[in-house]
Amino acid sequence: MSTDTSTESGLNLQPFESPCCVPAEGKDILQAEEAELLASHFKALSDPNRLRILSIVSANKDSETCVCDLPEPLGLKQPTVSHHLKILVEAGLLHREKRGVWAYFSVVPGALESLSAALVAKK
């Protein structure tokens, strides 16, 4: 019986013995439920127009922006802007407050920081 582990391609394959490193464990590992929630947030941010909306709203000196102020800088029609705003609100990234006929949007406190923190390795 031959113990030669070389293949036709010339690679020398050794029998599997043990992993090269110890897999990470514990509370610092992202759990399935957390991953689902983060994925929904990042999915909401995966559109360039939604990123721009967040940028406009968060850069406003009043910390909020009227829906009427978004179509022009985005170069989008009102229904499209409303669609993007709805996605951001449903993802928990923007807060909507209705005042008369207008809706004002603000960034949910801590929402962006929590996304950033989720990407940083915990030590």
PDB file of N, CA, C and O in Angstrom, residues 54-88:
ATOM      1  N   LEU A  54     -29.662  59.968   4.197  1.00  0.00           N
ATOM      2  CA  LEU A  54     -29.117  59.960   5.561  1.00  0.00           C
ATOM      3  C   LEU A  54     -28.087  61.065   5.744  1.00  0.00           C
ATOM      4  O   LEU A  54     -28.054  61.727   6.784  1.00  0.00           O
ATOM      5  N   SER A  55     -27.265  61.270   4.747  1.00  0.00           N
ATOM      6  CA  SER A  55     -26.248  62.310   4.816  1.00  0.00           C
ATOM      7  C   SER A  55     -26.881  63.696   4.910  1.00  0.00           C
ATOM      8  O   SER A  55     -26.460  64.528   5.720  1.00  0.00           O
ATOM      9  N   ILE A  56     -27.888  63.946   4.102  1.00  0.00           N
ATOM     10  CA  ILE A  56     -28.575  65.248   4.114  1.00  0.00           C
ATOM     11  C   ILE A  56     -29.254  65.485   5.457  1.00  0.00           C
ATOM     12  O   ILE A  56     -29.126  66.560   6.056  1.00  0.00           O
ATOM     13  N   VAL A  57     -29.973  64.471   5.941  1.00  0.00           N
ATOM     14  CA  VAL A  57     -30.702  64.627   7.204  1.00  0.00           C
ATOM     15  C   VAL A  57     -29.728  64.823   8.358  1.00  0.00           C
ATOM     16  O   VAL A  57     -29.910  65.715   9.196  1.00  0.00           O
ATOM     17  N   SER A  58     -28.676  64.026   8.420  1.00  0.00           N
ATOM     18  CA  SER A  58     -27.749  64.136   9.552  1.00  0.00           C
ATOM     19  C   SER A  58     -26.895  65.399   9.496  1.00  0.00           C
ATOM     20  O   SER A  58     -26.439  65.881  10.528  1.00  0.00           O
ATOM     21  N   ALA A  59     -26.702  65.969   8.308  1.00  0.00           N
ATOM     22  CA  ALA A  59     -25.896  67.180   8.183  1.00  0.00           C
ATOM     23  C   ALA A  59     -26.696  68.453   8.454  1.00  0.00           C
ATOM     24  O   ALA A  59     -26.112  69.517   8.642  1.00  0.00           O
ATOM     25  N   ASN A  60     -28.004  68.345   8.501  1.00  0.00           N
ATOM     26  CA  ASN A  60     -28.839  69.522   8.719  1.00  0.00           C
ATOM     27  C   ASN A  60     -28.587  70.091  10.104  1.00  0.00           C
ATOM     28  O   ASN A  60     -28.582  69.368  11.098  1.00  0.00           O
ATOM     29  N   LYS A  61     -28.401  71.395  10.164  1.00  0.00           N
ATOM     30  CA  LYS A  61     -28.090  72.045  11.450  1.00  0.00           C
ATOM     31  C   LYS A  61     -29.216  71.896  12.469  1.00  0.00           C
ATOM     32  O   LYS A  61     -28.973  71.937  13.659  1.00  0.00           O
ATOM     33  N   ASP A  62     -30.439  71.687  12.002  1.00  0.00           N
ATOM     34  CA  ASP A  62     -31.577  71.505  12.904  1.00  0.00           C
ATOM     35  C   ASP A  62     -31.783  70.043  13.292  1.00  0.00           C
ATOM     36  O   ASP A  62     -32.739  69.720  13.987  1.00  0.00           O
ATOM     37  N   SER A  63     -30.938  69.174  12.803  1.00  0.00           N
ATOM     38  CA  SER A  63     -31.005  67.731  13.067  1.00  0.00           C
ATOM     39  C   SER A  63     -32.268  67.081  12.513  1.00  0.00           C
ATOM     40  O   SER A  63     -32.645  65.997  12.928  1.00  0.00           O
ATOM     41  N   GLU A  64     -32.934  67.758  11.609  1.00  0.00           N
ATOM     42  CA  GLU A  64     -34.106  67.193  10.943  1.00  0.00           C
ATOM     43  C   GLU A  64     -34.272  67.871   9.588  1.00  0.00           C
ATOM     44  O   GLU A  64     -33.761  68.957   9.362  1.00  0.00           O
ATOM     45  N   THR A  65     -34.969  67.182   8.694  1.00  0.00           N
ATOM     46  CA  THR A  65     -35.167  67.696   7.349  1.00  0.00           C
ATOM     47  C   THR A  65     -36.602  67.445   6.925  1.00  0.00           C
ATOM     48  O   THR A  65     -37.134  66.349   7.138  1.00  0.00           O
ATOM     49  N   CYS A  66     -37.219  68.440   6.317  1.00  0.00           N
ATOM     50  CA  CYS A  66     -38.574  68.304   5.784  1.00  0.00           C
ATOM     51  C   CYS A  66     -38.500  67.508   4.485  1.00  0.00           C
ATOM     52  O   CYS A  66     -37.571  67.679   3.693  1.00  0.00           O
ATOM     53  N   VAL A  67     -39.482  66.665   4.278  1.00  0.00           N
ATOM     54  CA  VAL A  67     -39.539  65.869   3.059  1.00  0.00           C
ATOM     55  C   VAL A  67     -39.506  66.759   1.820  1.00  0.00           C
ATOM     56  O   VAL A  67     -38.953  66.370   0.783  1.00  0.00           O
ATOM     57  N   CYS A  68     -40.032  67.958   1.936  1.00  0.00           N
ATOM     58  CA  CYS A  68     -40.079  68.876   0.791  1.00  0.00           C
ATOM     59  C   CYS A  68     -38.693  69.357   0.373  1.00  0.00           C
ATOM     60  O   CYS A  68     -38.510  69.840  -0.748  1.00  0.00           O
ATOM     61  N   ASP A  69     -37.714  69.221   1.249  1.00  0.00           N
ATOM     62  CA  ASP A  69     -36.355  69.679   0.954  1.00  0.00           C
ATOM     63  C   ASP A  69     -35.465  68.606   0.345  1.00  0.00           C
ATOM     64  O   ASP A  69     -34.288  68.865   0.101  1.00  0.00           O
ATOM     65  N   LEU A  70     -35.980  67.415   0.089  1.00  0.00           N
ATOM     66  CA  LEU A  70     -35.140  66.314  -0.396  1.00  0.00           C
ATOM     67  C   LEU A  70     -35.155  66.072  -1.911  1.00  0.00           C
ATOM     68  O   LEU A  70     -34.116  65.720  -2.468  1.00  0.00           O
ATOM     69  N   PRO A  71     -36.272  66.235  -2.618  1.00  0.00           N
ATOM     70  CA  PRO A  71     -36.262  65.892  -4.047  1.00  0.00           C
ATOM     71  C   PRO A  71     -35.234  66.668  -4.882  1.00  0.00           C
ATOM     72  O   PRO A  71     -34.537  66.070  -5.705  1.00  0.00           O
ATOM     73  N   GLU A  72     -35.112  67.962  -4.639  1.00  0.00           N
ATOM     74  CA  GLU A  72     -34.194  68.767  -5.463  1.00  0.00           C
ATOM     75  C   GLU A  72     -32.731  68.341  -5.329  1.00  0.00           C
ATOM     76  O   GLU A  72     -32.084  68.064  -6.343  1.00  0.00           O
ATOM     77  N   PRO A  73     -32.157  68.262  -4.108  1.00  0.00           N
ATOM     78  CA  PRO A  73     -30.742  67.880  -4.036  1.00  0.00           C
ATOM     79  C   PRO A  73     -30.479  66.443  -4.493  1.00  0.00           C
ATOM     80  O   PRO A  73     -29.373  66.129  -4.948  1.00  0.00           O
ATOM     81  N   LEU A  74     -31.496  65.590  -4.399  1.00  0.00           N
ATOM     82  CA  LEU A  74     -31.325  64.202  -4.821  1.00  0.00           C
ATOM     83  C   LEU A  74     -31.564  64.014  -6.312  1.00  0.00           C
ATOM     84  O   LEU A  74     -31.149  63.014  -6.892  1.00  0.00           O
ATOM     85  N   GLY A  75     -32.264  64.980  -6.928  1.00  0.00           N
ATOM     86  CA  GLY A  75     -32.613  64.846  -8.341  1.00  0.00           C
ATOM     87  C   GLY A  75     -33.641  63.754  -8.576  1.00  0.00           C
ATOM     88  O   GLY A  75     -33.647  63.108  -9.622  1.00  0.00           O
ATOM     89  N   LEU A  76     -34.517  63.555  -7.587  1.00  0.00           N
ATOM     90  CA  LEU A  76     -35.541  62.516  -7.663  1.00  0.00           C
ATOM     91  C   LEU A  76     -36.922  63.131  -7.527  1.00  0.00           C
ATOM     92  O   LEU A  76     -37.086  64.216  -6.978  1.00  0.00           O
ATOM     93  N   LYS A  77     -37.915  62.415  -8.004  1.00  0.00           N
ATOM     94  CA  LYS A  77     -39.300  62.857  -7.849  1.00  0.00           C
ATOM     95  C   LYS A  77     -39.783  62.500  -6.446  1.00  0.00           C
ATOM     96  O   LYS A  77     -39.264  61.589  -5.797  1.00  0.00           O
ATOM     97  N   GLN A  78     -40.808  63.235  -5.980  1.00  0.00           N
ATOM     98  CA  GLN A  78     -41.322  63.066  -4.621  1.00  0.00           C
ATOM     99  C   GLN A  78     -41.712  61.618  -4.284  1.00  0.00           C
ATOM    100  O   GLN A  78     -41.357  61.127  -3.210  1.00  0.00           O
ATOM    101  N   PRO A  79     -42.428  60.894  -5.157  1.00  0.00           N
ATOM    102  CA  PRO A  79     -42.789  59.516  -4.805  1.00  0.00           C
ATOM    103  C   PRO A  79     -41.569  58.615  -4.576  1.00  0.00           C
ATOM    104  O   PRO A  79     -41.584  57.754  -3.692  1.00  0.00           O
ATOM    105  N   THR A  80     -40.512  58.820  -5.345  1.00  0.00           N
ATOM    106  CA  THR A  80     -39.295  58.020  -5.175  1.00  0.00           C
ATOM    107  C   THR A  80     -38.622  58.347  -3.853  1.00  0.00           C
ATOM    108  O   THR A  80     -38.168  57.448  -3.135  1.00  0.00           O
ATOM    109  N   VAL A  81     -38.574  59.629  -3.506  1.00  0.00           N
ATOM    110  CA  VAL A  81     -37.995  60.042  -2.227  1.00  0.00           C
ATOM    111  C   VAL A  81     -38.797  59.424  -1.081  1.00  0.00           C
ATOM    112  O   VAL A  81     -38.228  58.885  -0.129  1.00  0.00           O
ATOM    113  N   SER A  82     -40.116  59.465  -1.185  1.00  0.00           N
ATOM    114  CA  SER A  82     -40.974  58.891  -0.142  1.00  0.00           C
ATOM    115  C   SER A  82     -40.739  57.392   0.008  1.00  0.00           C
ATOM    116  O   SER A  82     -40.737  56.873   1.134  1.00  0.00           O
ATOM    117  N   HIS A  83     -40.540  56.706  -1.089  1.00  0.00           N
ATOM    118  CA  HIS A  83     -40.241  55.266  -1.044  1.00  0.00           C
ATOM    119  C   HIS A  83     -38.947  55.015  -0.268  1.00  0.00           C
ATOM    120  O   HIS A  83     -38.901  54.152   0.617  1.00  0.00           O
ATOM    121  N   HIS A  84     -37.902  55.774  -0.572  1.00  0.00           N
ATOM    122  CA  HIS A  84     -36.622  55.601   0.121  1.00  0.00           C
ATOM    123  C   HIS A  84     -36.739  55.957   1.601  1.00  0.00           C
ATOM    124  O   HIS A  84     -36.177  55.268   2.460  1.00  0.00           O
ATOM    125  N   LEU A  85     -37.482  57.003   1.908  1.00  0.00           N
ATOM    126  CA  LEU A  85     -37.681  57.396   3.304  1.00  0.00           C
ATOM    127  C   LEU A  85     -38.416  56.311   4.085  1.00  0.00           C
ATOM    128  O   LEU A  85     -38.064  56.005   5.230  1.00  0.00           O
ATOM    129  N   LYS A  86     -39.410  55.705   3.454  1.00  0.00           N
ATOM    130  CA  LYS A  86     -40.170  54.634   4.107  1.00  0.00           C
ATOM    131  C   LYS A  86     -39.241  53.474   4.473  1.00  0.00           C
ATOM    132  O   LYS A  86     -39.328  52.927   5.584  1.00  0.00           O
ATOM    133  N   ILE A  87     -38.354  53.106   3.583  1.00  0.00           N
ATOM    134  CA  ILE A  87     -37.414  52.013   3.845  1.00  0.00           C
ATOM    135  C   ILE A  87     -36.492  52.361   5.013  1.00  0.00           C
ATOM    136  O   ILE A  87     -36.241  51.539   5.895  1.00  0.00           O
ATOM    137  N   LEU A  88     -36.005  53.587   5.053  1.00  0.00           N
ATOM    138  CA  LEU A  88     -35.110  54.016   6.132  1.00  0.00           C
ATOM    139  C   LEU A  88     -35.837  54.068   7.475  1.00  0.00           C
ATOM    140  O   LEU A  88     -35.262  53.724   8.510  1.00  0.00           O
TER     141      LEU A  88
END
